Coordinates of C-alpha atoms in Angstrom, one line a residue:
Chain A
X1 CA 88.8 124.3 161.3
X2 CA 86.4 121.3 161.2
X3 CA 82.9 120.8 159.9
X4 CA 81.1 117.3 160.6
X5 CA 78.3 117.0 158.1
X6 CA 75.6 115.0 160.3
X7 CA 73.1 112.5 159.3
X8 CA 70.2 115.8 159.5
X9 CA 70.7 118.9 160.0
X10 CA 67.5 121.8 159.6
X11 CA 66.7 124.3 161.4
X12 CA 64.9 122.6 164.1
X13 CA 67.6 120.4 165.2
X14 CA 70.7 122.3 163.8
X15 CA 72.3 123.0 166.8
X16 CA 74.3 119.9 167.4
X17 CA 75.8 120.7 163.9
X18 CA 77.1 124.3 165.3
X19 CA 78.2 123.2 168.1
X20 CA 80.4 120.5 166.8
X21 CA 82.1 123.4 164.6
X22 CA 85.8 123.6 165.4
X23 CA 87.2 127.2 164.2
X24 CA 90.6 126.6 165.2
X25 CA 93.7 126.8 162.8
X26 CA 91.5 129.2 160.4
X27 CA 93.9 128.2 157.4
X28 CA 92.6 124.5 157.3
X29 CA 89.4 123.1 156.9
X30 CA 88.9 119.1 157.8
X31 CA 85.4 118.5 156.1
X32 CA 83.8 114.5 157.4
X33 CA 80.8 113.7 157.2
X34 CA 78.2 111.5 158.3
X35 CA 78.8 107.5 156.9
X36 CA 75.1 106.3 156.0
X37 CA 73.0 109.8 154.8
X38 CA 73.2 113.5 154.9
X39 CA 70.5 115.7 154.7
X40 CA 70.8 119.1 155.5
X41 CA 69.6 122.5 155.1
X42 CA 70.8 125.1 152.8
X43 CA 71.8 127.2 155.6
X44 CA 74.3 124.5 156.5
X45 CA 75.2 124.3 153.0
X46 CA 75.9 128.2 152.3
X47 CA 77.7 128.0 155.8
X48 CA 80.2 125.1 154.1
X49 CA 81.0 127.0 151.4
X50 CA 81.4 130.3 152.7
X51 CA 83.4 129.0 155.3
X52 CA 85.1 126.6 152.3
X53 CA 86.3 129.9 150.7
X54 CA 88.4 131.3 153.2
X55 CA 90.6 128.4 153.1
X56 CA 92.9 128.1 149.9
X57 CA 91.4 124.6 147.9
X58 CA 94.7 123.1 148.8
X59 CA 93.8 123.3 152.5
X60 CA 90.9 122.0 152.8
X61 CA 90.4 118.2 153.4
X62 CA 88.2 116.2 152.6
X63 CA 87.0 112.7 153.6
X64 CA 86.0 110.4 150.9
X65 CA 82.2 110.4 151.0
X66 CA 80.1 107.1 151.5
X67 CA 76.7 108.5 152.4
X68 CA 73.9 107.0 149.6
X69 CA 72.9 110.9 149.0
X70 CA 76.3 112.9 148.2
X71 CA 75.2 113.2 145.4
X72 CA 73.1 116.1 146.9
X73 CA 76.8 117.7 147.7
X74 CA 77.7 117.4 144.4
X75 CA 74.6 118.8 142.7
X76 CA 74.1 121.9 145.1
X77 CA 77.8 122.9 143.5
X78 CA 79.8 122.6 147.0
X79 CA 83.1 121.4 145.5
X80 CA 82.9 123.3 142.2
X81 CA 82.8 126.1 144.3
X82 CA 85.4 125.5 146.7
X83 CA 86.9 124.2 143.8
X84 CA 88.2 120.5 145.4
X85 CA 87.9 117.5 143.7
X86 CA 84.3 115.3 145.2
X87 CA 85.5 112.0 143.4
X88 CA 81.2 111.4 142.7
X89 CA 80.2 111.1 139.4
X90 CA 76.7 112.3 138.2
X91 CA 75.0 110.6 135.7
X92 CA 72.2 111.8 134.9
X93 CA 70.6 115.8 136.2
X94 CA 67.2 115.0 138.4
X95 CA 65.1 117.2 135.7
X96 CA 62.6 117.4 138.1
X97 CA 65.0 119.6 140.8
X98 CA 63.8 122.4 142.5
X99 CA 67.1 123.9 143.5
X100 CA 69.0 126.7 143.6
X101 CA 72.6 125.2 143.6
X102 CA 75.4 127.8 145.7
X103 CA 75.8 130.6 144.6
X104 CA 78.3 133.1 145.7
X105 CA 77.2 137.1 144.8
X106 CA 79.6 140.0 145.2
X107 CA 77.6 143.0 143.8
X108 CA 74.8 144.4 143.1
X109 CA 74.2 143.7 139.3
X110 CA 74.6 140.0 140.1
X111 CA 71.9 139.9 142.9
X112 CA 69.5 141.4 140.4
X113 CA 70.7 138.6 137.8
X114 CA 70.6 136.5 140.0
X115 CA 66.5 137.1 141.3
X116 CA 65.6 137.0 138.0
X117 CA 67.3 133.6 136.9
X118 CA 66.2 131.5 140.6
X119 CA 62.1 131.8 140.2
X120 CA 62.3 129.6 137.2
X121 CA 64.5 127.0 138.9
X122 CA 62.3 126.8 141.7
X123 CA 59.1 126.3 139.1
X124 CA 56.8 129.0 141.3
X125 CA 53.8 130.7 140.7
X126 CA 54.0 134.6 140.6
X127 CA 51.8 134.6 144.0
X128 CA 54.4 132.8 145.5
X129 CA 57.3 133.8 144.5
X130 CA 57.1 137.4 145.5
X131 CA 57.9 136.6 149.5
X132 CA 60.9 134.5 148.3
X133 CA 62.4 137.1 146.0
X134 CA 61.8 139.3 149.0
X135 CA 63.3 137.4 151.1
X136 CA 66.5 136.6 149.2
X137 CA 67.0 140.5 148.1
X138 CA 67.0 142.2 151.5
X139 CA 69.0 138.8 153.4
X140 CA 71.9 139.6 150.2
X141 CA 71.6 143.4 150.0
X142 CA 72.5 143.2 154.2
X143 CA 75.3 141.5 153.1
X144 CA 76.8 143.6 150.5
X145 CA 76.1 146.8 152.3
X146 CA 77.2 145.6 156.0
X147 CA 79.3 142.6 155.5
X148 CA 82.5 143.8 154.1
X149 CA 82.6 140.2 153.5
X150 CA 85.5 139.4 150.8
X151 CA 84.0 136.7 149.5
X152 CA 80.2 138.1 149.6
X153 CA 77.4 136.0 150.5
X154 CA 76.8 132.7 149.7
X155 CA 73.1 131.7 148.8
X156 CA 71.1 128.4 148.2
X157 CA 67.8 127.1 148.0
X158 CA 65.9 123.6 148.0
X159 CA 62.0 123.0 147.3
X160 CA 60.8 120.1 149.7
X161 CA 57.6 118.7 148.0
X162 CA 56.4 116.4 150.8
X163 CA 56.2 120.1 153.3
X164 CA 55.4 122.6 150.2
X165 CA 58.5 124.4 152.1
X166 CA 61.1 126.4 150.4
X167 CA 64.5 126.6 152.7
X168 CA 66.6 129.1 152.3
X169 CA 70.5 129.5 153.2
X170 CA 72.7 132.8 153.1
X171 CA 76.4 133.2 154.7
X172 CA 78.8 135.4 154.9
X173 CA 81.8 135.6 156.8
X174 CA 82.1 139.4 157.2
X175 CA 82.3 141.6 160.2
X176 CA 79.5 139.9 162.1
X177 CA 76.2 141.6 162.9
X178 CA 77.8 143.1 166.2
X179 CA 80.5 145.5 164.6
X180 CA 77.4 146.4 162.1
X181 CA 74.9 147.4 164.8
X182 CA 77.3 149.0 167.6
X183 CA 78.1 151.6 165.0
X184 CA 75.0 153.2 165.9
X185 CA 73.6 151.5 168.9
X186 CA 75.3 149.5 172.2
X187 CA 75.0 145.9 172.4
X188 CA 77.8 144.3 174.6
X189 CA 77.2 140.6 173.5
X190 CA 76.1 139.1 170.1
X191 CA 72.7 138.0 170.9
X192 CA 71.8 141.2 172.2
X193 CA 73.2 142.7 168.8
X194 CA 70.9 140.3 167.2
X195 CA 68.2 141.7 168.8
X196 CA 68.9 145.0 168.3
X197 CA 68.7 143.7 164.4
X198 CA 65.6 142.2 164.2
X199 CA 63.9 145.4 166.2
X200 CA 62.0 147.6 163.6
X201 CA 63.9 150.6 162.9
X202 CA 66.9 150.3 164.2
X203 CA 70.0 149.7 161.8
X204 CA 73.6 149.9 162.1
X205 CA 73.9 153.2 160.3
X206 CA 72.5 155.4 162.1
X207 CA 70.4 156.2 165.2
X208 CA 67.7 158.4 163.4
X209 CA 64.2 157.7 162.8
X210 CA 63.6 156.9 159.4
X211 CA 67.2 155.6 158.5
X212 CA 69.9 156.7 156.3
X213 CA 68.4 157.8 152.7
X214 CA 69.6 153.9 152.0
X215 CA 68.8 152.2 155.3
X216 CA 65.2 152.3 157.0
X217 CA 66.0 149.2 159.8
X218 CA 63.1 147.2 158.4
X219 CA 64.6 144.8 156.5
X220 CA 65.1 141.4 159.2
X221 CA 62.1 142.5 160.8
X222 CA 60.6 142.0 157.5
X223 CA 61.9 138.6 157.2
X224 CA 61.4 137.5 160.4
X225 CA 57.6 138.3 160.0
X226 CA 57.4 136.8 156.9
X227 CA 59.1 133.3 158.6
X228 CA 56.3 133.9 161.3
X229 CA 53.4 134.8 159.1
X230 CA 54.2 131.1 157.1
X231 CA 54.4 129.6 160.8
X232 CA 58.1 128.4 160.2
X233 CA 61.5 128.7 161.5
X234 CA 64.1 131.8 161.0
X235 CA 67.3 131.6 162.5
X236 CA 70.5 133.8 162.7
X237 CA 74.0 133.1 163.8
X238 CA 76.5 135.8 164.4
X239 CA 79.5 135.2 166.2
X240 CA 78.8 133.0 169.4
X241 CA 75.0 133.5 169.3
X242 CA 72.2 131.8 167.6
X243 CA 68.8 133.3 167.6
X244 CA 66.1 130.9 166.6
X245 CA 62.1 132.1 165.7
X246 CA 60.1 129.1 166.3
X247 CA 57.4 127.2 164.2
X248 CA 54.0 128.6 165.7
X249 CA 51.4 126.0 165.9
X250 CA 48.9 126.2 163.8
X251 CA 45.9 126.6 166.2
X252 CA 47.4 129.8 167.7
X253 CA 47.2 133.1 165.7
X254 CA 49.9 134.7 164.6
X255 CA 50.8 137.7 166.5
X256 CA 53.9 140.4 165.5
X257 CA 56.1 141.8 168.1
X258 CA 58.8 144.3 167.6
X259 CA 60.8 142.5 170.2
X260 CA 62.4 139.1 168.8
X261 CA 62.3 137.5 171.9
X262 CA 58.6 138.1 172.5
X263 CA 58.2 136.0 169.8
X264 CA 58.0 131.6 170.2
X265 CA 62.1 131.6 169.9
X266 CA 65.4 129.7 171.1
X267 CA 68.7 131.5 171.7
X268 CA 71.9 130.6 172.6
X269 CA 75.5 132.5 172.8
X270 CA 77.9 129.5 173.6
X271 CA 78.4 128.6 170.1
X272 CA 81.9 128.5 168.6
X273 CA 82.5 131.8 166.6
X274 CA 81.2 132.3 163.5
X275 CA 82.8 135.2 161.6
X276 CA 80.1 136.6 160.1
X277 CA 76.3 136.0 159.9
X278 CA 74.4 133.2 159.0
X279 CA 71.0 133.1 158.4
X280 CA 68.1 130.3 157.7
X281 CA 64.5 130.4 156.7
X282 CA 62.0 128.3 155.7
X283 CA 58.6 129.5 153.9
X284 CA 55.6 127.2 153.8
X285 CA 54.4 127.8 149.9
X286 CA 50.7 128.1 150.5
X287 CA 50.7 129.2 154.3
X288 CA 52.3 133.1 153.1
X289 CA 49.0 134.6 153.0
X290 CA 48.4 137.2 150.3
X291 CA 51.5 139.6 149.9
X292 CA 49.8 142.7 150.7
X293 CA 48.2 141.8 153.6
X294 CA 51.1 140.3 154.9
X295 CA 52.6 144.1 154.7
X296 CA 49.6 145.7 156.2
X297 CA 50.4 143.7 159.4
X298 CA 53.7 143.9 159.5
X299 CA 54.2 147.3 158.9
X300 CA 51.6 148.0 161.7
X301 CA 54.0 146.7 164.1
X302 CA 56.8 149.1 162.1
X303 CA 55.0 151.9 162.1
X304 CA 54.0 151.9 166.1
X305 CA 57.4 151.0 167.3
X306 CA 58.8 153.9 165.5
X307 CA 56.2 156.3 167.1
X308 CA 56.8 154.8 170.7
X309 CA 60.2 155.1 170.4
X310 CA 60.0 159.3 169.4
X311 CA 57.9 159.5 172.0
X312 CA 60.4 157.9 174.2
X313 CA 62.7 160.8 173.8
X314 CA 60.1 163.4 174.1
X315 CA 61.1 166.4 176.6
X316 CA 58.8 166.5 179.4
X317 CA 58.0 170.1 180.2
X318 CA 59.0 171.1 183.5
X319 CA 56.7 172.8 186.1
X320 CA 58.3 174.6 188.6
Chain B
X1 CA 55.5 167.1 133.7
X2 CA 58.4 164.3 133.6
X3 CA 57.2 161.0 133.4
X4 CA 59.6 158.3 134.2
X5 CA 59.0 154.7 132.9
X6 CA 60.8 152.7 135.7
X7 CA 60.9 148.7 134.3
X8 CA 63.1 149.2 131.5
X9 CA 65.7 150.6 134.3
X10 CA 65.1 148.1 137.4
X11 CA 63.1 145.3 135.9
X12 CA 60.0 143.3 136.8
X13 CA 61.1 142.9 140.6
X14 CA 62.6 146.0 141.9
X15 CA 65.0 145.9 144.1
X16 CA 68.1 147.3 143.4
X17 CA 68.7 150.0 145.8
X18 CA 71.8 151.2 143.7
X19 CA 69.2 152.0 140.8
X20 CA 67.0 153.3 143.0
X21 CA 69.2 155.7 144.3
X22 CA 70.5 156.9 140.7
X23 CA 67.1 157.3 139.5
X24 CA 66.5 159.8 142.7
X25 CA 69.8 161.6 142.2
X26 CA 70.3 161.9 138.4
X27 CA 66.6 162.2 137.3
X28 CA 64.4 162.9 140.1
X29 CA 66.4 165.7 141.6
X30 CA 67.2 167.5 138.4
X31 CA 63.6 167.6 137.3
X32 CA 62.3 168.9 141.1
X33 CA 64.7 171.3 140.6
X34 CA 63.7 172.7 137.7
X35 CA 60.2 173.3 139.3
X36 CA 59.0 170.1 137.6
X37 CA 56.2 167.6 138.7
X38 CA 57.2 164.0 138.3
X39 CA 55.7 160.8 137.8
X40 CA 57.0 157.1 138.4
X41 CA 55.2 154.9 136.1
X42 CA 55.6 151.2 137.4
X43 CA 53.9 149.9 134.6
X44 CA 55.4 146.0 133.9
X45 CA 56.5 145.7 137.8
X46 CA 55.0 143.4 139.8
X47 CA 56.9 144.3 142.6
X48 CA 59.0 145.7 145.0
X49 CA 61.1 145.8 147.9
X50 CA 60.6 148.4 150.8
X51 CA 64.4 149.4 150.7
X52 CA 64.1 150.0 146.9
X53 CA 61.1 152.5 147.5
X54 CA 63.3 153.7 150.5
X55 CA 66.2 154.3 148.2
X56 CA 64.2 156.1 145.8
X57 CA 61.6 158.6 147.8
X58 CA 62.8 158.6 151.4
X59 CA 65.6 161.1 151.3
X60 CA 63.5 163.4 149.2
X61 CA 60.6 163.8 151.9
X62 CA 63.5 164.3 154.4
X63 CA 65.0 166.9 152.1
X64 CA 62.1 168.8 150.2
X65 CA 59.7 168.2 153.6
X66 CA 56.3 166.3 152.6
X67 CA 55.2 169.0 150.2
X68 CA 57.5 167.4 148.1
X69 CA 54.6 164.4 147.7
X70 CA 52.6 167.4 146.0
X71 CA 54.7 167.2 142.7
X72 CA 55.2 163.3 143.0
X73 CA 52.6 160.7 141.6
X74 CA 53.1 157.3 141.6
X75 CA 51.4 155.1 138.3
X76 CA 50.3 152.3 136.9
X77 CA 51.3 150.5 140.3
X78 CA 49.9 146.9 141.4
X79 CA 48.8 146.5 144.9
X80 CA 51.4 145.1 146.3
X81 CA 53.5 148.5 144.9
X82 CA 50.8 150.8 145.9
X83 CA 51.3 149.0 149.5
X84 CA 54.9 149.6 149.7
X85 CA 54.8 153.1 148.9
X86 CA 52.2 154.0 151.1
X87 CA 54.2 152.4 153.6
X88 CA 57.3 154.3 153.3
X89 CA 55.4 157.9 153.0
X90 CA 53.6 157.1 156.3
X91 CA 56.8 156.0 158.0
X92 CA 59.2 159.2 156.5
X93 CA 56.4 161.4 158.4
X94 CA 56.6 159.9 161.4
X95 CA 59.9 160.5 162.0

């Protein structure tokens, strides 16, 4: 396999990135990157390293790095976790950071640990850090409960000052969010399993209204909204496909849909395969309006789809 | 009346859907069985996750019917709580 770290990679423009992803010969990994500067986003980070952990540390290979900011590499924890050596010293920590360096979480008990121990890092008021805790619980939980990813999911997190935007990262490289959601429901291609994902109340574990009594089908939804609400970008990759919601401009008001592809979005299915999910998302600090009325609307949309689709399977009475 | 004191078992945030789901089973269940009225005091959360409330209430309105919400009070919730409860009550009745 090959990854080719670029110059920038974010969610906007990370699609070159993907599609220079090589996943042949699974048992190697070739890591280059670019010469000058990398800057990427914690999605292409967590996709490194959970990619980076399949691999044995022997066989993975990596080019000496020249670009002025590896240092970013370093401090986000990519080779202690893959557990290579990076050849980069750090002098000094930047006491200022606002990161959560990569983290990998296998159960439960460590997500909660985990929740409590990243608000601190990322120095945010209580207002604001209730959408990001949200965020990260539901993206990790879908991994622990769906994945049956052996390595679990891989999470980081960077603050950008000059946006006010926290970016988010989480991969896995489990089953893939097709073999999840055609347990319940048909979806012939990836993207269209996508879809079926992001649409309120539907979730791989079963095809009844209301869920499982541990599954109601809200949970991407959820995050997508939230991504939408903020006006910023979401995007998921699942085997070939890529599903990417859109910034929304600023003069045009937000509007939910329980279709994903309603919404301002890119999406592609020629990507090389990804075994498992990836997901990105970025959240504006002070464009998340207050939490609970960022609920009321979004669990509007919830609520209605639910109805429509009972009433979908309504018998019609027949009149002879 | 069994009142149940949730932080010290799921913390500020809650969100563990394994807890939630051992609350419902072990302590909830019992104490509806017994013919018991039951209240979840939320005082010290600040807030929770939908699948949390999920995991702890949903399977009892599909089980015990909505009547159950008769012997269930919910306390000392903040708004953002209060929201996501209401939320999963309105959606467990609608389908």
């Amino acid at each position: 396999m090959r990854l080719h770290l670029p110059n920038s990679a974010f969610l906007g423009n990370i699609d070159p990135f993907l599609l220079s992803f090589s996943p042949s010969y699974p048992a190697r990994l070739t890591l280059t990157a670019n010469k000058k500067w990398i800057s990427i986003h914690p999605a292409v980070l967590s996709l490194v390293a959970a990619l980076g952990l399949t691999v044995k540390p022997t066989r993975i290979s990596c080019e000496k790095l020249e670009a002025t900011s590896k240092h970013y590499l370093q401090r986000m924890g990519l080779f202690k976790l893959l557990r290579i050596p990076s050849g980069i010293t750090i002098k000094e920590h930047e006491p200022a950071g606002r990161f959560i360096p990569l983290t990998r979480i296998t159960n439960s008990g460590q997500l909660s640990r985990f929740i409590t121990e990243m608000i601190p890092l990322l120095h945010l008021e209580p207002r604001q850090a209730t959408p990001i805790k949200y965020v990260v619980s539901e993206l990790v939980r879908n991994v622990l409960e769906h994945a049956q990813a052996e390595h679990g999911a891989i999470v980081s997190a960077q603050y950008y000052t000059k946006s006010n935007t926290i970016r988010i990262g989480i991969a896995d490289t489990g089953v893939g969010i097709k073999a999840t959601i055609t347990q319940s429901y048909p979806a012939s291609t990836h993207l269209e399993a996508i879809r079926l994902a992001l649409t309120p109340g539907i979730t791989g574990t079963t095809r009844r209204e209301g869920g499982t009594e541990f599954n109601a089908g809200a949970g991407l939804f959820v995050i997508k909204s939230i991504a939408k609400v903020s006006r910023d970008f979401f995007l998921i990759y699942s085997g070939n496909a890529l599903y990417k919601a859109l910034k929304n401009p600023a003069t045009k008001q937000v509007q939910l849909y329980a279709d994903p592809f309603r919404d301002r979005h890119s999406a592609r299915e020629d990507l090389p395969f990804w075994p498992g999910t990836v997901v990105g998302i970025d959240i504006t600090v002070d464009n998340t309006p207050e939490f609970t009325s960022l609920l009321d609307s979004i669990w509007d949309v919830y609520i209605k789809t639910i109805r429509e689709r009972k009433k979908e399977r309504y018998r019609r009475a027949q009149f002879r | 009346m069994m009142t149940l004191k949730l932080r010290p078992l799921v913390g500020v945030f809650a969100e563990n859907k394994d807890k939630a789901r051992e609350i419902r089973l072990h302590k909830i269940v019992p104490a509806l069985a017994k013919g018991q009225e039951v209240t979840l005091d939320f005082a010290g959360i600040d807030s929770a996750t939908q699948s949390f409330v999920h995991a702890l209430i949903s399977d009892l309105i599909r089980t015990y019917g909505c009547e159950v919400l008769d012997k269930l009070y919910f306390q000392n919730c903040t708004e953002t709580v209060k929201k996501i409860i209401a939320i999963v009550v309105d959606y467990m009745q609608e389908g």
